[in-house]
mmCIF file of C-alpha atoms in Angstrom:
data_model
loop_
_atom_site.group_PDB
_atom_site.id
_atom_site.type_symbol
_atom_site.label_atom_id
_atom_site.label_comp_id
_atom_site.label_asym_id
_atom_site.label_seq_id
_atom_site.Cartn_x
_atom_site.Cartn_y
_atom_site.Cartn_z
ATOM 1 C CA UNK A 1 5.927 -19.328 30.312
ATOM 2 C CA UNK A 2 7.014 -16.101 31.429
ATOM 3 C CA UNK A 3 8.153 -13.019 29.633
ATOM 4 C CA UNK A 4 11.738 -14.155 29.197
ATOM 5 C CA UNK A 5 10.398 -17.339 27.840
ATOM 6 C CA UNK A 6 8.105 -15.705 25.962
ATOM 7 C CA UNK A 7 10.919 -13.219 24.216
ATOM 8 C CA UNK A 8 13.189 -16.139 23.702
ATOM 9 C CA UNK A 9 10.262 -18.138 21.956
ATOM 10 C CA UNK A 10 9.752 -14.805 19.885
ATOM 11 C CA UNK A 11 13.308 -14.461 18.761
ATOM 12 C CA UNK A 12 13.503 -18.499 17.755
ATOM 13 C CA UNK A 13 10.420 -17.773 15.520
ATOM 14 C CA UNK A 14 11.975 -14.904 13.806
ATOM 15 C CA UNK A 15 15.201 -17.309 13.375
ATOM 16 C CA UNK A 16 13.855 -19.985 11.963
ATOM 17 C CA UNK A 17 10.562 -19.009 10.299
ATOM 18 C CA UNK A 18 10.693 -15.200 9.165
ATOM 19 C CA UNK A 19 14.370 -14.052 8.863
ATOM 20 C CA UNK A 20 14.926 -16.836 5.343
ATOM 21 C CA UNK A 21 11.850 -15.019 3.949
ATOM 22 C CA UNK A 22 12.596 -11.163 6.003
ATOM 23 C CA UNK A 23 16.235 -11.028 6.318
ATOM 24 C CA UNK A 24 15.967 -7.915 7.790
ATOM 25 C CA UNK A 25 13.012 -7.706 9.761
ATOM 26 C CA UNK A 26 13.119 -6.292 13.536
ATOM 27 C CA UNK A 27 11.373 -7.971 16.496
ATOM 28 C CA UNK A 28 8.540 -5.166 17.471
ATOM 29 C CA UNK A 29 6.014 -5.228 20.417
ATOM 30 C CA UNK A 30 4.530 -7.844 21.585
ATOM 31 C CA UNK A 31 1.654 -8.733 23.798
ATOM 32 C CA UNK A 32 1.199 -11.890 25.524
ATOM 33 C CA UNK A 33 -1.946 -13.637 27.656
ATOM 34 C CA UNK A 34 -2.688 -17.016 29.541
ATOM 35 C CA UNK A 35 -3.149 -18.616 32.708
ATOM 36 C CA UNK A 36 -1.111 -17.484 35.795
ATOM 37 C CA UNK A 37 0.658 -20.308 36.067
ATOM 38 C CA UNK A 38 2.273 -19.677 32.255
ATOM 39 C CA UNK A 39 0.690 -22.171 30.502
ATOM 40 C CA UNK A 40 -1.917 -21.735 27.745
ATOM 41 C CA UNK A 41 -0.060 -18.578 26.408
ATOM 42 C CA UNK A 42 -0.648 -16.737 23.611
ATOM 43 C CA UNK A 43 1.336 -14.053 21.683
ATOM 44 C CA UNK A 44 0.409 -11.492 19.445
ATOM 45 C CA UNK A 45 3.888 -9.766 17.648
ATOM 46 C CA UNK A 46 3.804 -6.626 15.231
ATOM 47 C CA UNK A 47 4.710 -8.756 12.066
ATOM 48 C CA UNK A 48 4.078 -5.302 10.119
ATOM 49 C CA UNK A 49 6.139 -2.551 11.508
ATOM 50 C CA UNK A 50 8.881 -0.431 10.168
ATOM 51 C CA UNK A 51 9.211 -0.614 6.212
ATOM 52 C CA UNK A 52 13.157 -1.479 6.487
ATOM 53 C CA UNK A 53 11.624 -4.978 7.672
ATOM 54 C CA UNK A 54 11.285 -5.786 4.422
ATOM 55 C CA UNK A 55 14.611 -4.115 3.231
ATOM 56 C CA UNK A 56 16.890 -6.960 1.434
ATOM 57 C CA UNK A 57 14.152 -9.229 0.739
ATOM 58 C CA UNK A 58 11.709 -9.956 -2.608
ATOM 59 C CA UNK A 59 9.172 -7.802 -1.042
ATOM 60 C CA UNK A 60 11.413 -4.412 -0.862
ATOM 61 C CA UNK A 61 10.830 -2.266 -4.365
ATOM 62 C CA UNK A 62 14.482 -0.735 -4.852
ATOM 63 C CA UNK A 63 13.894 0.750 -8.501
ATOM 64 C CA UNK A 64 13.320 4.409 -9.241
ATOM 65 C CA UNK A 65 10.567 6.157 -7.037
ATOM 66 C CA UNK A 66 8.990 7.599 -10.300
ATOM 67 C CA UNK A 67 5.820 5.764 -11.384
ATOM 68 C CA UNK A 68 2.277 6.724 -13.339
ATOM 69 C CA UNK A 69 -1.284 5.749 -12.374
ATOM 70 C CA UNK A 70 -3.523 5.477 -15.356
ATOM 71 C CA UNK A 71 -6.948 6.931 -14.063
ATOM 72 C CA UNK A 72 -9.922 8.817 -15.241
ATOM 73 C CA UNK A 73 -10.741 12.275 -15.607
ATOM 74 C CA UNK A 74 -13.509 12.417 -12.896
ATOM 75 C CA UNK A 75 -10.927 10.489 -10.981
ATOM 76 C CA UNK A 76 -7.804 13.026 -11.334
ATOM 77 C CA UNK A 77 -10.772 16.108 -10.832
ATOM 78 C CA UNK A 78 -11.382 13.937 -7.519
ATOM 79 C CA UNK A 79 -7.616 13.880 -6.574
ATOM 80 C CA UNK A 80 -6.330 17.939 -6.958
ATOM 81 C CA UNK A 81 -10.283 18.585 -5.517
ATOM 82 C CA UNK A 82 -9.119 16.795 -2.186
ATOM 83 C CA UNK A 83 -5.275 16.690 -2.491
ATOM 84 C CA UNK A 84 -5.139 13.101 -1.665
ATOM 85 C CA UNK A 85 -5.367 9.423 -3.032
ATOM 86 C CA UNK A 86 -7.524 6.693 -2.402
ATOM 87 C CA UNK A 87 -5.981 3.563 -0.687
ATOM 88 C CA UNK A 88 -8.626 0.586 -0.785
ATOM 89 C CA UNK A 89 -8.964 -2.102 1.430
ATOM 90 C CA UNK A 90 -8.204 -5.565 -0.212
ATOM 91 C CA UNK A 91 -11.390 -6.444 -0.373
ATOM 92 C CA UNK A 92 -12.111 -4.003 -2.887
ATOM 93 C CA UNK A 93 -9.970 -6.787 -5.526
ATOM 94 C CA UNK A 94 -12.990 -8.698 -6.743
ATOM 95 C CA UNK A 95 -10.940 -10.130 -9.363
ATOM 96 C CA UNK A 96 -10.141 -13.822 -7.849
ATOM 97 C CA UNK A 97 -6.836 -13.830 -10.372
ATOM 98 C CA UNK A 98 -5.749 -10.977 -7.912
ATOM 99 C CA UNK A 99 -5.931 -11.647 -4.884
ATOM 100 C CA UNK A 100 -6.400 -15.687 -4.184
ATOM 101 C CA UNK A 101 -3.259 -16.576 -6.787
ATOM 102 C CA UNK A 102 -1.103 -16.430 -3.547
ATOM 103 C CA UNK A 103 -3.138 -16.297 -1.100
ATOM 104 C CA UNK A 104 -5.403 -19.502 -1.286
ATOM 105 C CA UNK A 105 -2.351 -21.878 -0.825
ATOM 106 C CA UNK A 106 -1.447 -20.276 2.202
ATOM 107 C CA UNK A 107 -5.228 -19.862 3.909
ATOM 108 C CA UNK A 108 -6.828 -23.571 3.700
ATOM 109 C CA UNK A 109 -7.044 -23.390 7.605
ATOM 110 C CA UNK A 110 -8.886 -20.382 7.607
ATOM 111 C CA UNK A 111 -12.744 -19.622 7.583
ATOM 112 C CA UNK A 112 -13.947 -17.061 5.258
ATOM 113 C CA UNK A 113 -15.170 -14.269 7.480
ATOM 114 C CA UNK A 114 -11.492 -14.060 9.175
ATOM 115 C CA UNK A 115 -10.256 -13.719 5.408
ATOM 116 C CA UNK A 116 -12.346 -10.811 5.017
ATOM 117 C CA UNK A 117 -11.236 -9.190 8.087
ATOM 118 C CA UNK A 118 -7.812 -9.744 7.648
ATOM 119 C CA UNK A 119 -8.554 -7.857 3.838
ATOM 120 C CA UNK A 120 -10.065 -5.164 5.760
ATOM 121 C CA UNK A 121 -6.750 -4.991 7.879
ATOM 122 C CA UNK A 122 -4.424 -3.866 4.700
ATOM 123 C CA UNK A 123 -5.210 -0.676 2.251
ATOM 124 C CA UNK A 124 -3.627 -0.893 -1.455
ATOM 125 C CA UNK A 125 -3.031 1.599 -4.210
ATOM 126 C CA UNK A 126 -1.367 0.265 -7.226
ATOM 127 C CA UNK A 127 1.237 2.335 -9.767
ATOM 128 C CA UNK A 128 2.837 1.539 -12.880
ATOM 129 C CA UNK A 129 6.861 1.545 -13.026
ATOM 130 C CA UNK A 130 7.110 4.591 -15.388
ATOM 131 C CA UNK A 131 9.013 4.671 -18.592
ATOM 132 C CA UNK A 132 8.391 8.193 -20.841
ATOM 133 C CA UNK A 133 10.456 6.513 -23.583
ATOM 134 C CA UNK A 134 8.717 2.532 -24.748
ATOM 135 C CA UNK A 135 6.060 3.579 -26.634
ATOM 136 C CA UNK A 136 4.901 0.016 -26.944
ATOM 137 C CA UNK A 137 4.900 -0.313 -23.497
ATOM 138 C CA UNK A 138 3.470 2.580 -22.922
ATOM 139 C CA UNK A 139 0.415 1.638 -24.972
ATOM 140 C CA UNK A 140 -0.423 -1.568 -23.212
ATOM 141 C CA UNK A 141 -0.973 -0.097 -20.248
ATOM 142 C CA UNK A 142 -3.109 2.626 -21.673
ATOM 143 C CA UNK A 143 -5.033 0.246 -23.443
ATOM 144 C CA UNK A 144 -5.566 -2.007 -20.395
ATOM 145 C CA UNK A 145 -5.758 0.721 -17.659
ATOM 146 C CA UNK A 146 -5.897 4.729 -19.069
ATOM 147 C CA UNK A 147 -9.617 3.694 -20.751
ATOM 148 C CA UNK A 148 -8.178 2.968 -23.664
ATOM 149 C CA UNK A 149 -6.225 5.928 -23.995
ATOM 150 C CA UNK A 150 -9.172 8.104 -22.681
ATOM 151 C CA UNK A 151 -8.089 8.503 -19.529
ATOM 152 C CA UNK A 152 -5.366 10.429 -17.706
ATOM 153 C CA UNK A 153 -2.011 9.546 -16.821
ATOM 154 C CA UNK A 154 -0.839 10.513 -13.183
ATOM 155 C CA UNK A 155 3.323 10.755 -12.672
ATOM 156 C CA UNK A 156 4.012 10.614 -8.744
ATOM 157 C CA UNK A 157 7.371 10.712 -7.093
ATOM 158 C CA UNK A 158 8.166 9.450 -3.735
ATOM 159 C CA UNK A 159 10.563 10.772 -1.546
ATOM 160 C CA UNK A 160 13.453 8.154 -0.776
ATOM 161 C CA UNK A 161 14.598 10.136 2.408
ATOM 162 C CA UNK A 162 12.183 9.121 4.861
ATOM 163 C CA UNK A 163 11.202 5.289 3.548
ATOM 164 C CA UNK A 164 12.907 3.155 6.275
ATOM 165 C CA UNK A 165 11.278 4.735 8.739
ATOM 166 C CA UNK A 166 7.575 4.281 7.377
ATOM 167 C CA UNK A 167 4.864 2.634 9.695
ATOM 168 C CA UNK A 168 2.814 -0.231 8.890
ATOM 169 C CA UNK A 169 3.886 0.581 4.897
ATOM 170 C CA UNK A 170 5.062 -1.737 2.165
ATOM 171 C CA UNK A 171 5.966 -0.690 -1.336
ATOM 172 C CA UNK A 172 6.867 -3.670 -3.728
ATOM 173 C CA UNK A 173 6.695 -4.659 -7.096
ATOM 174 C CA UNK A 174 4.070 -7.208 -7.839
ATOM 175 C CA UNK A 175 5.825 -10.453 -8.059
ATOM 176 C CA UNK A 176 5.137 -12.312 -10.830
ATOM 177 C CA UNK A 177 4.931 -16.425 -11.576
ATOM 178 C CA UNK A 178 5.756 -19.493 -9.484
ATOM 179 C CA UNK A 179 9.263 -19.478 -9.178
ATOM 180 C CA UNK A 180 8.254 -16.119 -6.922
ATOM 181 C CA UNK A 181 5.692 -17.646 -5.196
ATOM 182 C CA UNK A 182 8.212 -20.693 -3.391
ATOM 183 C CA UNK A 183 9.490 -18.693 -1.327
ATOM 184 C CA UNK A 184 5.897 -17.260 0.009
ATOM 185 C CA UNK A 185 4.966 -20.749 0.340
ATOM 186 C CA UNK A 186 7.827 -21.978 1.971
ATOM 187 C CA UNK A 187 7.220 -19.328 4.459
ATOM 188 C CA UNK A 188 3.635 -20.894 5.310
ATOM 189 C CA UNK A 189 5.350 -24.102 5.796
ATOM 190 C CA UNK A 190 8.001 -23.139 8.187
ATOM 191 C CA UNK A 191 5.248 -21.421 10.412
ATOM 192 C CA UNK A 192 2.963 -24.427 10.415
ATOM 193 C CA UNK A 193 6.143 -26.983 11.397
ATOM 194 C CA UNK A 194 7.021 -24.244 13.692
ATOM 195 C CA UNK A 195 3.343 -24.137 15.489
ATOM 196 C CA UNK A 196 2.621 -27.733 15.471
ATOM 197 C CA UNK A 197 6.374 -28.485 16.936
ATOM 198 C CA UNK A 198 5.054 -25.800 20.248
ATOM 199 C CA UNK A 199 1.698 -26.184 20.013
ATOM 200 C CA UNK A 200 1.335 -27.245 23.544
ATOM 201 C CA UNK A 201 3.318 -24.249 24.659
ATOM 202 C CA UNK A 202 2.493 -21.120 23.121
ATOM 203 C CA UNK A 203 0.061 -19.982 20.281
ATOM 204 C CA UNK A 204 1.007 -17.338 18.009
ATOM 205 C CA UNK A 205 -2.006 -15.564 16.938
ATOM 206 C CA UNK A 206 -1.700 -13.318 13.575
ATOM 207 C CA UNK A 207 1.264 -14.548 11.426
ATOM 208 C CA UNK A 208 -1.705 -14.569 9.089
ATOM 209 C CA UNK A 209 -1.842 -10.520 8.887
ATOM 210 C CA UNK A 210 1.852 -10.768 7.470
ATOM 211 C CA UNK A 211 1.318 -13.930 5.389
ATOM 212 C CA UNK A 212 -1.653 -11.867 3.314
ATOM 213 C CA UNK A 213 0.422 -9.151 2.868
ATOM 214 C CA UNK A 214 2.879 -10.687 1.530
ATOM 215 C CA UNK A 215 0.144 -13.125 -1.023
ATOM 216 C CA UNK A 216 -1.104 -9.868 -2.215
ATOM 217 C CA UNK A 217 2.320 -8.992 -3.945
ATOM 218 C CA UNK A 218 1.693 -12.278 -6.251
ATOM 219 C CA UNK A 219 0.296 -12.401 -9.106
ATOM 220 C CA UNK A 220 -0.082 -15.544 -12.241
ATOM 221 C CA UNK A 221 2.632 -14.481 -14.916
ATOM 222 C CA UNK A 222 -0.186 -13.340 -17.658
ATOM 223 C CA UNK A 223 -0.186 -10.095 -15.465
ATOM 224 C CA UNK A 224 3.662 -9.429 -16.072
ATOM 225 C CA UNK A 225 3.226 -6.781 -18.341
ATOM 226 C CA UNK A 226 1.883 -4.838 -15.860
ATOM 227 C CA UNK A 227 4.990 -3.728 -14.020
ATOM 228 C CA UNK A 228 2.856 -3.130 -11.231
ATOM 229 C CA UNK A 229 4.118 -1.667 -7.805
ATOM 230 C CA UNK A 230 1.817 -1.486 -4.814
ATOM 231 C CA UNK A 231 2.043 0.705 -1.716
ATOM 232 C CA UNK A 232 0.280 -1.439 1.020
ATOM 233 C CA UNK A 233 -0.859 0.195 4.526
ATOM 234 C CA UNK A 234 -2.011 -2.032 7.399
ATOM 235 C CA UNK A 235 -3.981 -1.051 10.292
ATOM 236 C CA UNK A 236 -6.993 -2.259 12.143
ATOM 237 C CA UNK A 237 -10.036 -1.266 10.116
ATOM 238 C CA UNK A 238 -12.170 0.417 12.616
ATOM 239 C CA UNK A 239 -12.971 4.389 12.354
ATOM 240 C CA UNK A 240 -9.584 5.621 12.231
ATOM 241 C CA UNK A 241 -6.398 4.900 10.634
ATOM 242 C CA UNK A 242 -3.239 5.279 13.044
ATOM 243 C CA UNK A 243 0.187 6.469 11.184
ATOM 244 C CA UNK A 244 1.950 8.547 13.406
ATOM 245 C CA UNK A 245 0.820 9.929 16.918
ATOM 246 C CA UNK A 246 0.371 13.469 15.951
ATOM 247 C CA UNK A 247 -2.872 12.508 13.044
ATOM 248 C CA UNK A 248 -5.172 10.108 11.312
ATOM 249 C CA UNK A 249 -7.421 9.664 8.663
ATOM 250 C CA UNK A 250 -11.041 8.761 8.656
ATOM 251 C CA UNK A 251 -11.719 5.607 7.253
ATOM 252 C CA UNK A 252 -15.081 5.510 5.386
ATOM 253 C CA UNK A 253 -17.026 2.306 4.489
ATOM 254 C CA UNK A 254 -18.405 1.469 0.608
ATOM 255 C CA UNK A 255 -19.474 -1.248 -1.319
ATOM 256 C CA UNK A 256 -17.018 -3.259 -3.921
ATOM 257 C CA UNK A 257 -18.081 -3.767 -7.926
ATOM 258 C CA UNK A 258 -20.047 -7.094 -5.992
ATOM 259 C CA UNK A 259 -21.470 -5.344 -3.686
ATOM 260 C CA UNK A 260 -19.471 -6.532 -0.426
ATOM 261 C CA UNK A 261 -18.430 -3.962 1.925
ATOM 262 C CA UNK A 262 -15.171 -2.552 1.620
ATOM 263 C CA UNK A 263 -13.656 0.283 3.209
ATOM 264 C CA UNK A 264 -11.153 3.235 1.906
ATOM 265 C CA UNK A 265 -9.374 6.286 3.307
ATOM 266 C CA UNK A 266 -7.925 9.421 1.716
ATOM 267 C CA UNK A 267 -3.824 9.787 1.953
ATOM 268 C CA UNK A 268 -2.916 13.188 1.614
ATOM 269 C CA UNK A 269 -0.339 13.841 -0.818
ATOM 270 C CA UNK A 270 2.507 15.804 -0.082
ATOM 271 C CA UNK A 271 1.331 19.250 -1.475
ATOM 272 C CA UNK A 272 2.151 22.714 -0.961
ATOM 273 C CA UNK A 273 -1.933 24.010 0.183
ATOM 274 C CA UNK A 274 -1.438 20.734 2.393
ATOM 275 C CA UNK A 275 1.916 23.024 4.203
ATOM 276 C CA UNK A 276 0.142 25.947 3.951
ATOM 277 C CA UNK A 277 -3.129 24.447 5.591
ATOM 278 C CA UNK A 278 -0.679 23.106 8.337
ATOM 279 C CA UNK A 279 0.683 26.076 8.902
ATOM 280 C CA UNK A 280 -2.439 28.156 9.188
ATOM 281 C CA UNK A 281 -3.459 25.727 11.942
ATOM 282 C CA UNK A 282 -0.367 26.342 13.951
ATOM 283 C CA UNK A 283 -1.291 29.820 13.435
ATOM 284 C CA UNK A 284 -4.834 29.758 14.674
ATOM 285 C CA UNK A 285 -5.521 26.924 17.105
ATOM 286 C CA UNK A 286 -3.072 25.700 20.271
ATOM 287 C CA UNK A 287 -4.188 22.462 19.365
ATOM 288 C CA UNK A 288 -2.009 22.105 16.786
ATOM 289 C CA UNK A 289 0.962 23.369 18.318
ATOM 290 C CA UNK A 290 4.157 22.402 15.708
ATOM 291 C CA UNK A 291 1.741 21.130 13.614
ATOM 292 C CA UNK A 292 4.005 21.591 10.180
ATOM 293 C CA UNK A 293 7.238 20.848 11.709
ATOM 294 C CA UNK A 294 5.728 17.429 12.985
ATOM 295 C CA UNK A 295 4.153 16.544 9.307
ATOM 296 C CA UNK A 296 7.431 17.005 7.292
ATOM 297 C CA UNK A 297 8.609 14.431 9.855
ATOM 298 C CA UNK A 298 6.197 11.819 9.548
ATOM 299 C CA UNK A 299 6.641 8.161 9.186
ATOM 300 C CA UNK A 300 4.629 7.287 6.291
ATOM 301 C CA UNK A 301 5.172 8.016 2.825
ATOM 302 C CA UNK A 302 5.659 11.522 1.153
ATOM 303 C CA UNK A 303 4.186 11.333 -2.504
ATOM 304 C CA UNK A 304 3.633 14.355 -4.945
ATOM 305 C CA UNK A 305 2.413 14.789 -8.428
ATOM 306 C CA UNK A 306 5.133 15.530 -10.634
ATOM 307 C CA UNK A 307 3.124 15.495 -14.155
ATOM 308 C CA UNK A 308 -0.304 14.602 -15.737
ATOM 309 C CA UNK A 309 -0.213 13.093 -19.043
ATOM 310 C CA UNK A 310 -3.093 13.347 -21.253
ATOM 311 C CA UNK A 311 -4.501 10.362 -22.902
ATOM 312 C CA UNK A 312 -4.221 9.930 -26.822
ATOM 313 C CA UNK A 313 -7.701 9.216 -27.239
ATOM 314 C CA UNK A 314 -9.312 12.120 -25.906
ATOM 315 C CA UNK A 315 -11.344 14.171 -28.580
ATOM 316 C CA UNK A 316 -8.954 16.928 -29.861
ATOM 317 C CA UNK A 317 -11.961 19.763 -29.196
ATOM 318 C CA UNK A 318 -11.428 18.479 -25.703
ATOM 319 C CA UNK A 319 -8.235 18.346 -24.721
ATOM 320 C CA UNK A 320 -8.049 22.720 -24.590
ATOM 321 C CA UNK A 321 -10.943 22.458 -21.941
ATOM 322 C CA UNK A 322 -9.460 19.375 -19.736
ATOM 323 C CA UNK A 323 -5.992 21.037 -19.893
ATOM 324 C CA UNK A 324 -7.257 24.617 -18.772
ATOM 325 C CA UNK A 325 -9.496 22.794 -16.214
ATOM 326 C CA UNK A 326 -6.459 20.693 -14.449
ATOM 327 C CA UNK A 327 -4.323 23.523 -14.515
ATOM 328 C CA UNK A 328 -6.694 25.632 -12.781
ATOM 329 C CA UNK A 329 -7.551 22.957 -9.903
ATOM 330 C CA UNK A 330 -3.284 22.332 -9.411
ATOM 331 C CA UNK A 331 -2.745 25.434 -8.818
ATOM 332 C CA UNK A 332 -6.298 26.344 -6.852
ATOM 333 C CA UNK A 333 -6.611 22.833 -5.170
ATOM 334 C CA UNK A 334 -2.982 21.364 -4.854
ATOM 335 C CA UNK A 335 -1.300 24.816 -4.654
ATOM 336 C CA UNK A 336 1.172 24.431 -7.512
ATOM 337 C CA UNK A 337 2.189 24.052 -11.287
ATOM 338 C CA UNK A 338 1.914 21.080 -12.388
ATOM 339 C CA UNK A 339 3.364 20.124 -15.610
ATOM 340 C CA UNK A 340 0.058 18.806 -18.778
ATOM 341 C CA UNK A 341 0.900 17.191 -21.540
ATOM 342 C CA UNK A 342 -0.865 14.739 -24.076
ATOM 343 C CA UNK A 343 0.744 11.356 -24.459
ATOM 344 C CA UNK A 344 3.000 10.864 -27.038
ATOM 345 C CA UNK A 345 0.590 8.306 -28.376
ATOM 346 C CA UNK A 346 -0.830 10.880 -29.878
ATOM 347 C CA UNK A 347 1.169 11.007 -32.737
ATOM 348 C CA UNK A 348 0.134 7.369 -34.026
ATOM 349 C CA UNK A 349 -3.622 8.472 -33.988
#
């Protein structure tokens, strides 16, 4: 088979097994391999490119870009200290009602230590949809999530501007249910008709990368209360993490709540002592020559802190020294203002 052949067979597998599930997904690079006289090929495609793949499908979040994360306060100390969030790999979800809902009805062909790989492939952080007004809502997930309204309540934006052009990013709401998981599955059965039909002339080689990515937006219906939206990040999980060719992140290796490796890397939020450090390189070193310009154009997402809410529980001779503290770090730490408040909760204890 030879690269025409190869492209064609490409395009016929984005026909008739990806675009019912992707409408809009774009045909990437590709690299191919197999004997010289064409036969034994195999193809690896990037399944996981450009976010606007996944524009005008189940997969593509298109509510508002404002959402909370219920966290701790060692955790929000953590997150001003560094001016960045922490995007685990998937198999930090220890919780098999998380993660194998989806995903075990599309994996029975494969063995466990590829599972784990592909995990280590695709980094998750999880928000709430945000709504400052449903009080009852509101208290479910601080119940469930803020430590019982202990904990802190994180409001980020995201900027809309630059989303189609993301790399290797996802952000969708957690789908919910089985009626949301038929289409998922009649993905997997499309690609296995469509492999078994040309198994004798080609092998595609990691439609499993995109098939996890897309399991790990499911989730059983007893979670629907949630409103959960995840950002996902793929990448290969070695000792960097590639986003755009001018930087990368360090990814660092630590051990899930069972004690299996996992890995994690910091994403730096989109802060004003994160322009100013930028800036202060350009200054200082040739080697990072445009080095602001280049970050405000980025392909990955740009997230900032727009509020931190304070949780209802937290002891009223308390909540003077947590404010003053958080104040102090957003302004020393993240470089700005940023709006504290105690939850409105507060009121009903």
């Amino acid at each position: 088979m030879n690269q025409d052949e190869t492209s064609k067979f490409i395009d016929l597998y984005f026909d008739e097994v990806l675009r019912p599930i992707l409408p809009n997904v774009k045909k990437g690079g590709h690299s191919s391999w197999g004997n010289a006289d064409g036969s034994n090929q195999s193809v690896q495609m990037d399944l996981l490119g450009l976010a606007e793949t996944y524009n005008q499908s189940i997969y593509c979040y298109s509510g508002p870009l404002t959402f909370i994360h219920y966290t701790s306060i060692d955790s929000i100390i953590n997150i001003l200290n560094t001016g960045s969030i922490r995007l685990y790999d998937l198999n930090n979800m220890t919780d098999p009602n998380e993660m194998n809902y989806a995903f075990n009805h599309i994996a029975e062909e494969i063995n466990h230590d590829k599972v784990k790989n592909l995990k280590s492939q695709i980094f998750s952080f999880s928000f709430c949809k945000y709504n400052a007004t449903d009080l009852l809502d509101d208290f479910e997930m601080w119940r469930l999530y803020g430590l019982d309204g202990n904990g802190i309540g994180l409001v980020f934006s995201i900027d809309q501007n630059n989303r189609d052009t993301w790399h290797h990013c996802i952000l969708s709401e957690i789908l919910y249910g089985e009626n949301k998981k038929k289409s998922l599955l009649e993905f997997r059965e499309r690609d296995k008709a469509f492999k078994e039909k040309y198994k004798n002339d080609i092998t595609l080689e990691n439609t499993h990368e995109l098939a996890l990515a897309m399991a790990s937006l499911h989730k059983d219906d007893i979670f629907i209360n949630e409103k959960e939206v995840r950002l996902l990040w793929t990448t290969k999980a070695n000792n960097k993490i590639w986003h755009d060719h001018d930087t990368d992140y360090d990814i660092y290796e630590t051990l899930n709540k069972d004690g299996d490796k996992t890995h994690y890397f910091n994403l730096k939020l989109y802060s004003p002592n994160l322009f100013q450090e930028l800036r202060k390189k350009e200054a200082e070193s040739s080697e990072y020559p445009q080095a602001f310009a280049k970050f405000t154009k980025l392909h990955r997402p740009k997230i900032q802190i727009d509020k931190i809410i304070l949780g209802y529980r937290i002891k009223n001779e308390n909540l003077f020294k947590v404010s003053e503290l958080l104040k102090a770090l957003a302004i020393k730490r993240y470089g700005a203002f940023i709006p504290i408040e105690s939850s409105s909760l507060i009121k009903k204890f």
